[in-house]
Amino acid sequence: MPITGKQIIGSEFCSSGEQRFFAVNPATGVALEPQFCEASQDDIESAACAAVDAFDRYRKQSSEQRAVFLESIGEELMTLGPDLIARAHEETALPRSRLKGELVRTANQLHLFAQHVRQGSYLEARIDRALPERTPLPKPDIRSLQIPIGPIAVFGASNFPLAFSVAGGDTASALAAGCPVVVKGHPAHPGTSELAGLAVMRAVQNNNVPAGVFSLLQAKHIDVGAALVQHPSIKAVAFTGSLAGGRAIYNLAGLRSEPIPVYAEMGSVNPVFFLPQIIDDKGASLAAALVESLTLGVGQFCTAPGLVLVLKNSVTDAFLSEVESCLAAKPPGVMLHDSIKQNFLTGVNNLSSVEGVKGCDSSYPLLDGCLVTPILLQTDAKTLLANSAIAEEVFGPSALVVVCDSKEEMLTVAESLQGQLTASVHGTSEELNVFCSLLSVLERKAGRLIINNFPTGVEVCSSMHHGGPYPATTDSRSTSVGTEAVKRFLRPVCYQDFPQGLLPEPLRDHNKQNLWRLVDGRLSRKNL
C-alpha cells in the first residue's frame, strides 16, 4: 500500500503542516520514505472539532452498530496485514513473527470489545422504582447507567506498534465506550501508524460511522502532543510510555481550566522473587526462563522482569551463575530507536555507578547503531534500601539481582518498592505458605500477581488487569488491557422521574436488549 505521509483527520487524508520528518530503520540507520508531515495547530483544531461534531451521533448509535464497527476495524487490519507487518518490521526491527502475533492480538482485542459492547454489562444499568405511597416522603423513580465522556486523546506506544498504537487497546476501548478518538502516532513508526489508521478509516466509511470518530496526527516534536492534551474538546487521555512522558502529560492535563483524567501506563521493574527450595528443585530451568523473559523483545516490554530477589545461600549462588551463563549466550539485539538505546545505556551506567552494585564495567561492549548487549547487575538488600533509586525501571534487556540475608529482609525490600504493573513469586507449595506475608505486601504494590511464572505476556481477556499503583500508572483503578479498560471513558448519569420515552433504552421497563440490570437491588433480566 502506498503511504502518503499525511494526517488522517475526520477519516480523510489531509495536512496543512510545513515541517517534515522521516522514519528511520533502527537496524540500518537508513531513513525510510516517504517524508511525513508534522501536524500543525490547524490540524489539531480540525481533528478535535471533527471529534466533537461526531460525538453525539456516535454515542447514540446502537450497541450492535458499534460492535460491528469494531469487528470491521479488525478485519481491515488483517486485510492490510502483509503491508503492515512489512512496514512495521522496517520501522522497528521487530521480528516478523512477533509482529504477526501482535497483529492477531490487535484484531482479537477489537473482537473482544465488540462482544463486550453487545453483552452490555459495562453500562451498569440500575433501576430503583418509585414508591409513591412511602411515608413520610414518597420515593421517586431513579435510574442510572454509564455514558461516554467525549473525545479521547490516545498516544501510540513505541514498543507495540500495533497492539498499543493507532488501532490498539486504548483506541479500541474508547471506541467501544462510544467516544471519538484522536490518536497522536508515535514518531518512530509513522508508516505503520498510517496503515493502521487507514484500516480504521475504511471501517468508518463502510459502517455508517460519523467521520470525526477517528483522526490520526503524526508529529516528531512534543509540542503537538502537548497541544492535543490541552485542547478543550479532549475529555481524557490514554498514554503508554515513559514515566517522564506520562507525568508531563498528567501535569498538563491538571493545569487546564477543565482538568481531565490521564490514564498513563509508565514505569515498572516487575519484581520476581525466587524462594530457595524451588531454586534447588528447578534452578537450571528457572534461570533459562528468567533470561528468556528479560531479553524478550530486547527487554522492551513494560512487564519485563527488571528486579530479581533471592535469599543468600549456596543454592542461590549456583542459580545466579546459571542465569549469567544463559545471559552470556544471548546475542546483541536491536532496540526500537536510538533514544531508547541511549536511555538504556544511561540507566545501566547510573546503576553501576552506585557503590555496592556490580556487574557492569569498562568491558561492557558499546555497539554501533541501536544494538545492545543484555546485562545482569547485582547488589544486596542493604544497598537497595539505602538507594531506592536503583529499584527504578531501566527500559531494556537488563535486570538487577538483589540478594537478601533473610526472609525478614526480603519483606522489608518488598515494602520499600514503588507501585508495579506485576509482581511474581516462585516457590514450592510449602514455601508459598511460609511466605504468605510476602504475597500480602505485593497485593498492595502491584496490579497483577503471578505464581511460578514470568510477567512478560499479557493475556487479552476480561479478567486481565494491566495497571498498578503509581508510578506504574497514574490511576491504579484503571487497566489498559481487558474489557475493564472501557470504564476509563465512561461516567454515570442518573435519571429521576423520566417518562419511558425519554429514558435511554437500557433503562426502560421493556428490556429490549435482555441486559442484566440491578432492579430494586437485585440483578434481573426481566421486563418491568
Short mmCIF file of C-alpha atoms in Angstrom, two decimals:
data_model
loop_
_atom_site.label_atom_id
_atom_site.label_comp_id
_atom_site.label_asym_id
_atom_site.label_seq_id
_atom_site.Cartn_x
_atom_site.Cartn_y
_atom_site.Cartn_z
CA MET A 1 0.00 0.00 0.00
CA PRO A 2 1.32 3.50 -0.80
CA ILE A 3 1.97 5.64 2.28
CA THR A 4 1.06 9.31 1.89
CA GLY A 5 2.86 10.90 4.86
CA LYS A 6 -0.30 12.91 5.63
CA GLN A 7 -2.57 13.22 8.64
CA ILE A 8 -5.92 11.43 8.82
CA ILE A 9 -8.46 13.98 10.01
CA GLY A 10 -12.14 13.12 10.18
CA SER A 11 -11.29 9.90 8.29
CA GLU A 12 -9.76 11.76 5.33
CA PHE A 13 -6.11 12.25 4.33
CA CYS A 14 -5.03 15.88 4.63
CA SER A 15 -2.36 18.12 6.12
CA SER A 16 -1.54 21.80 6.41
CA GLY A 17 1.83 21.41 8.17
CA GLU A 18 5.07 22.51 6.53
CA GLN A 19 7.62 20.66 8.71
CA ARG A 20 8.66 17.15 7.71
CA PHE A 21 10.32 14.13 9.32
CA PHE A 22 11.40 10.61 8.32
CA ALA A 23 11.08 7.24 9.98
CA VAL A 24 14.47 5.54 10.45
CA ASN A 25 15.21 1.81 10.24
CA PRO A 26 16.90 1.08 13.62
CA ALA A 27 18.75 -1.93 12.21
CA THR A 28 20.41 0.02 9.40
CA GLY A 29 20.12 3.68 10.35
CA VAL A 30 18.62 4.41 6.91
CA ALA A 31 15.79 6.95 6.58
CA LEU A 32 12.60 5.47 5.16
CA GLU A 33 10.42 7.11 2.52
CA PRO A 34 8.15 8.97 2.42
CA GLN A 35 8.55 12.16 4.39
CA PHE A 36 5.81 12.70 6.97
CA CYS A 37 4.03 15.98 7.57
CA GLU A 38 4.28 17.35 11.09
CA ALA A 39 0.77 18.10 12.33
CA SER A 40 0.06 21.81 12.54
CA GLN A 41 -2.10 23.70 15.01
CA ASP A 42 -4.79 23.83 12.32
CA ASP A 43 -4.64 20.02 12.02
CA ILE A 44 -5.08 19.64 15.78
CA GLU A 45 -8.03 22.03 15.75
CA SER A 46 -9.65 20.25 12.81
CA ALA A 47 -9.29 16.82 14.39
CA ALA A 48 -10.69 17.97 17.75
CA CYS A 49 -13.63 19.78 16.12
CA ALA A 50 -14.41 16.74 13.97
CA ALA A 51 -14.46 14.57 17.11
CA VAL A 52 -16.85 16.94 18.87
CA ASP A 53 -19.12 17.02 15.82
CA ALA A 54 -19.23 13.21 15.72
CA PHE A 55 -19.65 12.58 19.43
CA ASP A 56 -23.41 12.77 19.96
CA ARG A 57 -24.20 10.91 16.75
CA TYR A 58 -21.71 8.13 17.50
CA ARG A 59 -22.62 7.62 21.16
CA LYS A 60 -26.28 7.24 20.25
CA GLN A 61 -25.70 4.52 17.69
CA SER A 62 -26.88 1.10 18.79
CA SER A 63 -24.66 -1.41 20.58
CA GLU A 64 -24.86 -3.66 17.54
CA GLN A 65 -23.69 -0.89 15.20
CA ARG A 66 -20.76 -0.13 17.45
CA ALA A 67 -19.83 -3.81 17.78
CA VAL A 68 -19.90 -4.33 14.01
CA PHE A 69 -17.70 -1.25 13.58
CA LEU A 70 -15.09 -2.63 15.99
CA GLU A 71 -15.10 -6.00 14.24
CA SER A 72 -14.73 -4.25 10.89
CA ILE A 73 -11.57 -2.48 12.10
CA GLY A 74 -10.07 -5.86 12.99
CA GLU A 75 -10.96 -7.27 9.59
CA GLU A 76 -9.44 -4.27 7.78
CA LEU A 77 -6.25 -4.65 9.82
CA MET A 78 -5.97 -8.29 8.81
CA THR A 79 -6.57 -7.36 5.16
CA LEU A 80 -3.66 -4.90 5.35
CA GLY A 81 -1.62 -7.45 7.32
CA PRO A 82 1.25 -8.10 4.86
CA ASP A 83 1.83 -4.37 4.28
CA LEU A 84 1.51 -3.57 7.97
CA ILE A 85 3.97 -6.25 9.02
CA ALA A 86 6.49 -5.31 6.31
CA ARG A 87 6.46 -1.64 7.23
CA ALA A 88 6.49 -2.29 10.99
CA HIS A 89 9.49 -4.58 10.54
CA GLU A 90 11.34 -1.81 8.70
CA GLU A 91 10.48 0.85 11.26
CA THR A 92 11.07 -1.17 14.45
CA ALA A 93 13.39 -4.09 13.53
CA LEU A 94 10.98 -6.34 15.47
CA PRO A 95 10.86 -9.89 14.04
CA ARG A 96 8.12 -10.53 11.50
CA SER A 97 6.90 -13.49 13.55
CA ARG A 98 6.46 -11.25 16.60
CA LEU A 99 4.61 -8.66 14.50
CA LYS A 100 2.29 -11.29 13.02
CA GLY A 101 1.33 -12.35 16.53
CA GLU A 102 0.84 -8.75 17.57
CA LEU A 103 -1.43 -8.13 14.58
CA VAL A 104 -3.63 -11.09 15.51
CA ARG A 105 -3.73 -9.87 19.11
CA THR A 106 -4.81 -6.41 17.94
CA ALA A 107 -7.63 -7.83 15.84
CA ASN A 108 -8.67 -10.20 18.64
CA GLN A 109 -8.95 -7.45 21.22
CA LEU A 110 -11.20 -5.48 18.86
CA HIS A 111 -13.44 -8.54 18.62
CA LEU A 112 -13.34 -8.93 22.42
CA PHE A 113 -14.55 -5.35 22.88
CA ALA A 114 -17.27 -5.94 20.28
CA GLN A 115 -18.54 -8.88 22.34
CA HIS A 116 -18.40 -6.75 25.48
CA VAL A 117 -20.45 -3.99 23.86
CA ARG A 118 -23.10 -6.49 22.77
CA GLN A 119 -23.24 -8.06 26.22
CA GLY A 120 -23.90 -4.64 27.76
CA SER A 121 -22.82 -5.13 31.39
CA TYR A 122 -20.41 -2.19 31.10
CA LEU A 123 -23.48 0.11 31.07
CA GLU A 124 -24.16 -0.86 34.72
CA ALA A 125 -27.88 -0.22 34.29
CA ARG A 126 -29.61 0.35 37.66
CA ILE A 127 -33.29 0.88 38.34
CA ASP A 128 -34.91 1.85 41.65
CA ARG A 129 -38.64 2.11 41.07
CA ALA A 130 -40.84 4.74 42.65
CA LEU A 131 -42.72 4.12 45.88
CA PRO A 132 -45.37 6.87 45.84
CA GLU A 133 -47.06 5.52 48.99
CA ARG A 134 -43.87 5.56 51.09
CA THR A 135 -44.03 7.69 54.24
CA PRO A 136 -43.09 10.17 55.47
CA LEU A 137 -41.93 11.03 51.91
CA PRO A 138 -42.65 9.25 48.61
CA LYS A 139 -39.70 7.67 46.82
CA PRO A 140 -39.03 8.95 43.27
CA ASP A 141 -38.22 6.73 40.29
CA ILE A 142 -34.42 6.77 39.92
CA ARG A 143 -32.42 5.04 37.19
CA SER A 144 -28.75 5.29 36.14
CA LEU A 145 -26.23 4.00 33.62
CA GLN A 146 -22.77 4.77 32.27
CA ILE A 147 -22.39 7.08 29.27
CA PRO A 148 -19.30 8.00 27.20
CA ILE A 149 -17.38 11.09 28.35
CA GLY A 150 -16.34 12.61 25.00
CA PRO A 151 -13.36 12.77 22.60
CA ILE A 152 -10.25 10.90 23.80
CA ALA A 153 -6.59 11.62 23.01
CA VAL A 154 -4.60 8.40 22.56
CA PHE A 155 -0.79 8.34 22.44
CA GLY A 156 0.72 5.46 20.49
CA ALA A 157 3.45 3.43 22.21
CA SER A 158 6.86 2.76 20.66
CA ASN A 159 7.28 -0.86 21.77
CA PHE A 160 3.97 -2.24 20.45
CA PRO A 161 3.43 -0.59 17.04
CA LEU A 162 0.12 -2.42 16.57
CA ALA A 163 -1.36 -3.59 19.89
CA PHE A 164 -0.69 -0.36 21.84
CA SER A 165 -0.73 2.10 19.00
CA VAL A 166 -3.18 3.59 16.49
CA ALA A 167 -5.76 0.78 16.49
CA GLY A 168 -4.61 -0.80 19.75
CA GLY A 169 -6.25 -1.35 23.09
CA ASP A 170 -6.71 2.30 24.09
CA THR A 171 -8.37 3.19 20.79
CA ALA A 172 -10.48 0.03 20.83
CA SER A 173 -11.73 0.58 24.39
CA ALA A 174 -12.52 4.26 23.76
CA LEU A 175 -14.47 3.44 20.60
CA ALA A 176 -16.24 0.62 22.45
CA ALA A 177 -17.28 3.10 25.14
CA GLY A 178 -18.79 5.37 22.47
CA CYS A 179 -16.03 8.01 22.40
CA PRO A 180 -14.36 9.50 19.30
CA VAL A 181 -10.57 9.18 19.24
CA VAL A 182 -7.76 11.49 18.18
CA VAL A 183 -4.53 9.48 18.05
CA LYS A 184 -1.06 11.01 18.35
CA GLY A 185 1.04 8.49 16.41
CA HIS A 186 4.50 7.55 17.68
CA PRO A 187 7.20 9.17 15.52
CA ALA A 188 9.31 6.00 15.46
CA HIS A 189 6.79 4.15 13.27
CA PRO A 190 4.70 6.69 11.33
CA GLY A 191 4.25 4.46 8.28
CA THR A 192 2.86 1.66 10.41
CA SER A 193 0.62 4.21 12.12
CA GLU A 194 -0.74 5.48 8.81
CA LEU A 195 -1.55 1.98 7.56
CA ALA A 196 -3.34 1.13 10.82
CA GLY A 197 -5.15 4.45 10.57
CA LEU A 198 -6.21 3.54 7.04
CA ALA A 199 -7.81 0.36 8.42
CA VAL A 200 -9.83 2.40 10.92
CA MET A 201 -10.72 4.95 8.23
CA ARG A 202 -12.06 2.22 5.93
CA ALA A 203 -14.14 0.77 8.77
CA VAL A 204 -15.60 4.22 9.46
CA GLN A 205 -16.52 4.69 5.81
CA ASN A 206 -18.01 1.20 5.42
CA ASN A 207 -20.19 1.20 8.55
CA ASN A 208 -22.09 4.49 8.51
CA VAL A 209 -19.99 5.84 11.38
CA PRO A 210 -19.57 9.64 11.68
CA ALA A 211 -16.28 10.61 10.02
CA GLY A 212 -14.93 12.56 13.00
CA VAL A 213 -14.93 9.45 15.19
CA PHE A 214 -11.29 8.87 14.20
CA SER A 215 -8.29 11.08 13.44
CA LEU A 216 -4.53 10.42 13.38
CA LEU A 217 -1.99 13.18 13.96
CA GLN A 218 1.66 12.50 13.10
CA ALA A 219 4.49 14.50 14.67
CA LYS A 220 8.05 14.17 15.92
CA HIS A 221 8.02 17.19 18.23
CA ILE A 222 6.37 17.04 21.64
CA ASP A 223 4.51 20.32 21.10
CA VAL A 224 1.81 18.56 19.07
CA GLY A 225 1.03 16.11 21.87
CA ALA A 226 1.01 18.91 24.42
CA ALA A 227 -1.40 20.97 22.34
CA LEU A 228 -3.69 17.98 21.92
CA VAL A 229 -3.81 17.34 25.68
CA GLN A 230 -4.61 21.00 26.31
CA HIS A 231 -7.35 21.26 23.68
CA PRO A 232 -10.65 21.97 25.47
CA SER A 233 -12.55 19.40 23.39
CA ILE A 234 -10.47 16.49 24.69
CA LYS A 235 -12.05 14.86 27.74
CA ALA A 236 -9.46 12.20 28.69
CA VAL A 237 -6.01 10.95 27.68
CA ALA A 238 -4.62 7.42 27.32
CA PHE A 239 -0.84 7.05 27.23
CA THR A 240 1.70 4.23 27.25
CA GLY A 241 5.37 5.16 27.61
CA SER A 242 7.98 6.53 29.98
CA LEU A 243 7.45 7.91 33.47
CA ALA A 244 8.77 11.30 32.36
CA GLY A 245 6.39 11.42 29.37
CA GLY A 246 3.35 10.22 31.29
CA ARG A 247 3.96 12.58 34.19
CA ALA A 248 4.40 15.56 31.81
CA ILE A 249 1.05 14.80 30.17
CA TYR A 250 -0.60 14.32 33.57
CA ASN A 251 0.69 17.69 34.74
CA LEU A 252 -0.50 19.44 31.57
CA ALA A 253 -3.97 17.95 31.92
CA GLY A 254 -4.15 19.10 35.53
CA LEU A 255 -3.30 22.68 34.61
CA ARG A 256 -6.22 23.02 32.17
CA SER A 257 -9.14 25.25 33.15
CA GLU A 258 -11.10 21.99 33.00
CA PRO A 259 -8.75 19.29 34.33
CA ILE A 260 -9.22 15.91 32.66
CA PRO A 261 -8.22 12.35 33.63
CA VAL A 262 -4.98 10.91 32.26
CA TYR A 263 -4.66 7.14 32.14
CA ALA A 264 -0.91 6.73 31.74
CA GLU A 265 0.93 3.42 31.91
CA MET A 266 4.53 4.26 32.76
CA GLY A 267 7.39 2.66 34.72
CA SER A 268 7.64 -0.77 36.35
CA VAL A 269 10.52 -3.09 37.32
CA ASN A 270 8.15 -6.07 37.79
CA PRO A 271 9.96 -7.74 40.72
CA VAL A 272 10.44 -11.51 40.60
CA PHE A 273 11.02 -13.32 43.91
CA PHE A 274 12.73 -16.74 43.88
CA LEU A 275 12.45 -18.81 47.06
CA PRO A 276 15.25 -21.27 47.91
CA GLN A 277 13.56 -24.67 47.67
CA ILE A 278 12.21 -24.13 44.18
CA ILE A 279 15.66 -22.92 43.12
CA ASP A 280 17.11 -26.16 44.47
CA ASP A 281 14.45 -28.18 42.61
CA LYS A 282 14.34 -26.32 39.28
CA GLY A 283 17.26 -23.89 39.25
CA ALA A 284 18.50 -24.55 35.70
CA SER A 285 15.08 -24.30 34.05
CA LEU A 286 14.17 -21.23 36.08
CA ALA A 287 17.40 -19.50 35.10
CA ALA A 288 16.77 -20.16 31.40
CA ALA A 289 13.16 -18.97 31.65
CA LEU A 290 14.16 -15.80 33.51
CA VAL A 291 16.69 -14.89 30.83
CA GLU A 292 14.12 -15.52 28.08
CA SER A 293 11.68 -13.23 29.84
CA LEU A 294 14.08 -10.34 30.49
CA THR A 295 15.51 -10.42 26.94
CA LEU A 296 12.19 -10.92 25.13
CA GLY A 297 11.82 -8.14 22.56
CA VAL A 298 15.28 -6.85 23.62
CA GLY A 299 13.79 -6.16 27.05
CA GLN A 300 11.39 -3.60 25.61
CA PHE A 301 8.29 -4.87 27.37
CA CYS A 302 6.56 -2.88 30.10
CA THR A 303 6.30 -6.18 32.01
CA ALA A 304 9.96 -7.23 31.61
CA PRO A 305 11.44 -8.50 34.91
CA GLY A 306 13.90 -5.78 35.93
CA LEU A 307 14.34 -6.74 39.59
CA VAL A 308 15.20 -10.25 40.82
CA LEU A 309 15.11 -11.01 44.56
CA VAL A 310 16.71 -14.06 46.15
CA LEU A 311 17.87 -15.28 49.58
CA LYS A 312 21.59 -15.65 50.25
CA ASN A 313 22.87 -19.26 50.25
CA SER A 314 24.97 -21.67 48.16
CA VAL A 315 21.99 -22.80 46.08
CA THR A 316 21.32 -19.19 45.12
CA ASP A 317 24.95 -18.69 44.10
CA ALA A 318 24.73 -21.60 41.66
CA PHE A 319 21.41 -20.29 40.33
CA LEU A 320 22.82 -16.83 39.65
CA SER A 321 25.83 -18.36 37.90
CA GLU A 322 23.43 -20.26 35.64
CA VAL A 323 21.49 -17.05 34.92
CA GLU A 324 24.72 -15.30 33.94
CA SER A 325 25.70 -18.18 31.65
CA CYS A 326 22.32 -18.14 29.92
CA LEU A 327 22.50 -14.38 29.52
CA ALA A 328 26.04 -14.51 28.10
CA ALA A 329 24.77 -16.84 25.37
CA LYS A 330 22.24 -14.28 24.19
CA PRO A 331 23.28 -12.25 21.12
CA PRO A 332 23.02 -8.47 20.97
CA GLY A 333 19.61 -7.10 19.94
CA VAL A 334 18.37 -4.04 18.08
CA MET A 335 16.42 -1.56 20.20
CA LEU A 336 13.48 0.31 18.70
CA HIS A 337 15.28 3.61 18.14
CA ASP A 338 18.41 5.47 19.17
CA SER A 339 16.78 7.45 22.00
CA ILE A 340 15.67 4.24 23.72
CA LYS A 341 19.20 2.84 23.37
CA GLN A 342 20.78 5.96 24.84
CA ASN A 343 18.32 5.97 27.75
CA PHE A 344 19.10 2.30 28.37
CA LEU A 345 22.86 2.89 28.44
CA THR A 346 22.42 5.90 30.73
CA GLY A 347 20.26 3.87 33.09
CA VAL A 348 22.73 0.98 33.24
CA ASN A 349 25.65 3.38 33.81
CA ASN A 350 23.78 5.16 36.59
CA LEU A 351 23.05 1.85 38.31
CA SER A 352 26.60 0.58 38.00
CA SER A 353 28.00 3.82 39.45
CA VAL A 354 26.24 3.19 42.78
CA GLU A 355 28.62 1.80 45.39
CA GLY A 356 27.58 -1.76 46.14
CA VAL A 357 26.23 -2.53 42.65
CA LYS A 358 28.40 -4.76 40.48
CA GLY A 359 28.21 -6.32 37.04
CA CYS A 360 28.88 -3.51 34.54
CA ASP A 361 32.41 -2.27 33.88
CA SER A 362 34.60 -0.99 31.08
CA SER A 363 34.35 -4.37 29.33
CA TYR A 364 30.65 -3.85 28.57
CA PRO A 365 30.53 -3.68 24.75
CA LEU A 366 29.33 -0.40 23.22
CA LEU A 367 27.90 -1.45 19.87
CA ASP A 368 27.05 0.57 16.79
CA GLY A 369 23.59 1.74 15.81
CA CYS A 370 20.75 0.57 18.05
CA LEU A 371 22.43 -2.70 19.08
CA VAL A 372 22.81 -3.50 22.79
CA THR A 373 24.01 -6.47 24.81
CA PRO A 374 21.87 -7.78 27.71
CA ILE A 375 23.32 -7.37 31.19
CA LEU A 376 22.79 -8.60 34.75
CA LEU A 377 23.70 -6.37 37.71
CA GLN A 378 23.83 -7.44 41.34
CA THR A 379 23.59 -5.81 44.75
CA ASP A 380 22.43 -6.61 48.27
CA ALA A 381 19.30 -5.59 50.11
CA LYS A 382 21.07 -3.05 52.32
CA THR A 383 22.38 -1.17 49.27
CA LEU A 384 18.93 -1.07 47.69
CA LEU A 385 17.27 0.10 50.89
CA ALA A 386 19.82 2.90 51.17
CA ASN A 387 19.43 3.89 47.49
CA SER A 388 15.79 3.50 46.46
CA ALA A 389 16.50 4.98 43.00
CA ILE A 390 18.29 1.79 41.94
CA ALA A 391 14.94 -0.01 42.09
CA GLU A 392 13.55 2.19 39.28
CA GLU A 393 12.96 1.00 35.73
CA VAL A 394 15.76 0.76 33.17
CA PHE A 395 13.86 0.06 29.95
CA GLY A 396 15.76 -2.61 28.04
CA PRO A 397 17.46 -6.01 28.42
CA SER A 398 18.83 -5.72 31.96
CA ALA A 399 17.94 -6.86 35.44
CA LEU A 400 19.20 -6.07 38.92
CA VAL A 401 19.60 -9.03 41.31
CA VAL A 402 19.07 -8.18 44.98
CA VAL A 403 20.45 -10.72 47.47
CA CYS A 404 18.66 -10.69 50.82
CA ASP A 405 20.11 -12.12 54.04
CA SER A 406 16.78 -13.33 55.44
CA LYS A 407 13.07 -13.63 54.90
CA GLU A 408 12.58 -10.53 57.02
CA GLU A 409 14.99 -8.53 54.87
CA MET A 410 13.21 -9.71 51.72
CA LEU A 411 9.91 -8.50 53.18
CA THR A 412 11.50 -5.15 54.03
CA VAL A 413 12.67 -4.77 50.41
CA ALA A 414 9.19 -5.65 49.16
CA GLU A 415 7.71 -2.98 51.43
CA SER A 416 10.15 -0.42 50.03
CA LEU A 417 9.15 -0.92 46.40
CA GLN A 418 7.10 1.59 44.44
CA GLY A 419 3.94 0.64 42.56
CA GLN A 420 4.33 -2.04 39.88
CA LEU A 421 2.40 -3.49 36.97
CA THR A 422 3.31 -7.02 38.10
CA ALA A 423 4.99 -8.97 40.88
CA SER A 424 5.97 -12.65 40.58
CA VAL A 425 6.83 -15.25 43.21
CA HIS A 426 8.44 -18.63 42.50
CA GLY A 427 8.20 -21.19 45.29
CA THR A 428 7.02 -24.64 46.26
CA SER A 429 3.60 -25.05 47.86
CA GLU A 430 5.21 -25.22 51.29
CA GLU A 431 7.33 -22.11 50.67
CA LEU A 432 4.39 -20.08 49.39
CA ASN A 433 2.50 -20.84 52.61
CA VAL A 434 5.50 -19.78 54.69
CA PHE A 435 5.88 -16.57 52.61
CA CYS A 436 2.16 -15.69 52.56
CA SER A 437 3.03 -12.36 54.19
CA LEU A 438 5.10 -11.53 51.09
CA LEU A 439 2.03 -12.05 48.90
CA SER A 440 0.07 -9.75 51.20
CA VAL A 441 2.67 -7.00 50.74
CA LEU A 442 2.73 -7.47 46.97
CA GLU A 443 -1.06 -7.13 46.77
CA ARG A 444 -0.56 -3.52 47.85
CA LYS A 445 2.29 -2.94 45.39
CA ALA A 446 1.17 -4.43 42.06
CA GLY A 447 -1.79 -4.75 39.72
CA ARG A 448 -1.12 -8.38 38.71
CA LEU A 449 0.35 -11.12 40.93
CA ILE A 450 1.92 -14.21 39.34
CA ILE A 451 2.85 -17.53 40.92
CA ASN A 452 5.57 -19.72 39.34
CA ASN A 453 5.55 -17.92 36.03
CA PHE A 454 7.00 -14.79 34.44
CA PRO A 455 5.33 -11.43 33.80
CA THR A 456 6.01 -11.00 30.08
CA GLY A 457 2.97 -11.87 28.02
CA VAL A 458 -0.26 -10.04 28.87
CA GLU A 459 -3.28 -12.17 28.07
CA VAL A 460 -6.12 -10.20 26.47
CA CYS A 461 -9.22 -11.33 28.36
CA SER A 462 -11.97 -9.98 30.57
CA SER A 463 -10.11 -10.71 33.82
CA MET A 464 -6.78 -9.13 32.88
CA HIS A 465 -5.63 -6.09 34.83
CA HIS A 466 -2.76 -4.17 33.26
CA GLY A 467 -2.17 -1.33 35.68
CA GLY A 468 -0.93 -0.69 39.18
CA PRO A 469 -0.13 1.92 41.82
CA TYR A 470 1.97 4.96 40.87
CA PRO A 471 4.44 5.11 39.13
CA ALA A 472 3.21 2.08 37.19
CA THR A 473 0.16 4.15 36.24
CA THR A 474 -1.45 7.45 37.15
CA ASP A 475 -4.61 5.66 38.31
CA SER A 476 -4.32 2.24 39.93
CA ARG A 477 -8.07 1.65 39.48
CA SER A 478 -7.73 1.51 35.70
CA THR A 479 -6.44 -1.06 33.22
CA SER A 480 -5.27 -0.65 29.63
CA VAL A 481 -5.87 -4.32 28.75
CA GLY A 482 -9.09 -6.32 29.03
CA THR A 483 -12.72 -5.29 28.90
CA GLU A 484 -12.49 -3.25 32.12
CA ALA A 485 -10.47 -0.74 30.05
CA VAL A 486 -13.79 0.62 28.75
CA LYS A 487 -14.59 2.07 32.20
CA ARG A 488 -11.90 4.73 31.79
CA PHE A 489 -14.03 6.52 29.22
CA LEU A 490 -17.46 6.37 30.87
CA ARG A 491 -19.26 8.32 33.57
CA PRO A 492 -22.55 7.69 35.40
CA VAL A 493 -25.73 9.67 34.73
CA CYS A 494 -28.82 9.43 36.90
CA TYR A 495 -32.36 9.93 35.51
CA GLN A 496 -35.07 10.86 38.03
CA ASP A 497 -38.80 10.60 37.25
CA PHE A 498 -38.22 10.38 33.49
CA PRO A 499 -41.08 9.23 31.26
CA GLN A 500 -40.36 5.95 29.45
CA GLY A 501 -40.00 7.54 26.03
CA LEU A 502 -37.19 9.86 27.20
CA LEU A 503 -35.16 7.24 29.05
CA PRO A 504 -32.13 5.63 27.39
CA GLU A 505 -33.27 2.30 26.01
CA PRO A 506 -31.32 0.15 28.56
CA LEU A 507 -33.26 1.81 31.41
CA ARG A 508 -36.77 1.39 30.02
CA ASP A 509 -39.21 -1.07 31.56
CA HIS A 510 -39.10 -3.21 28.42
CA ASN A 511 -35.64 -4.81 28.47
CA LYS A 512 -35.22 -4.97 24.69
CA GLN A 513 -31.50 -5.94 24.84
CA ASN A 514 -32.07 -8.59 27.54
CA LEU A 515 -29.43 -6.91 29.74
CA TRP A 516 -28.64 -7.83 33.30
CA ARG A 517 -29.85 -4.84 35.32
CA LEU A 518 -29.83 -4.07 39.05
CA VAL A 519 -33.56 -3.64 39.72
CA ASP A 520 -34.52 -2.59 43.24
CA GLY A 521 -31.22 -4.03 44.48
CA ARG A 522 -31.42 -7.38 42.64
CA LEU A 523 -29.95 -8.47 39.31
CA SER A 524 -32.62 -9.23 36.74
CA ARG A 525 -33.20 -9.55 33.02
CA LYS A 526 -36.99 -9.37 33.29
CA ASN A 527 -39.21 -6.72 31.78
CA LEU A 528 -40.76 -4.47 34.41
#
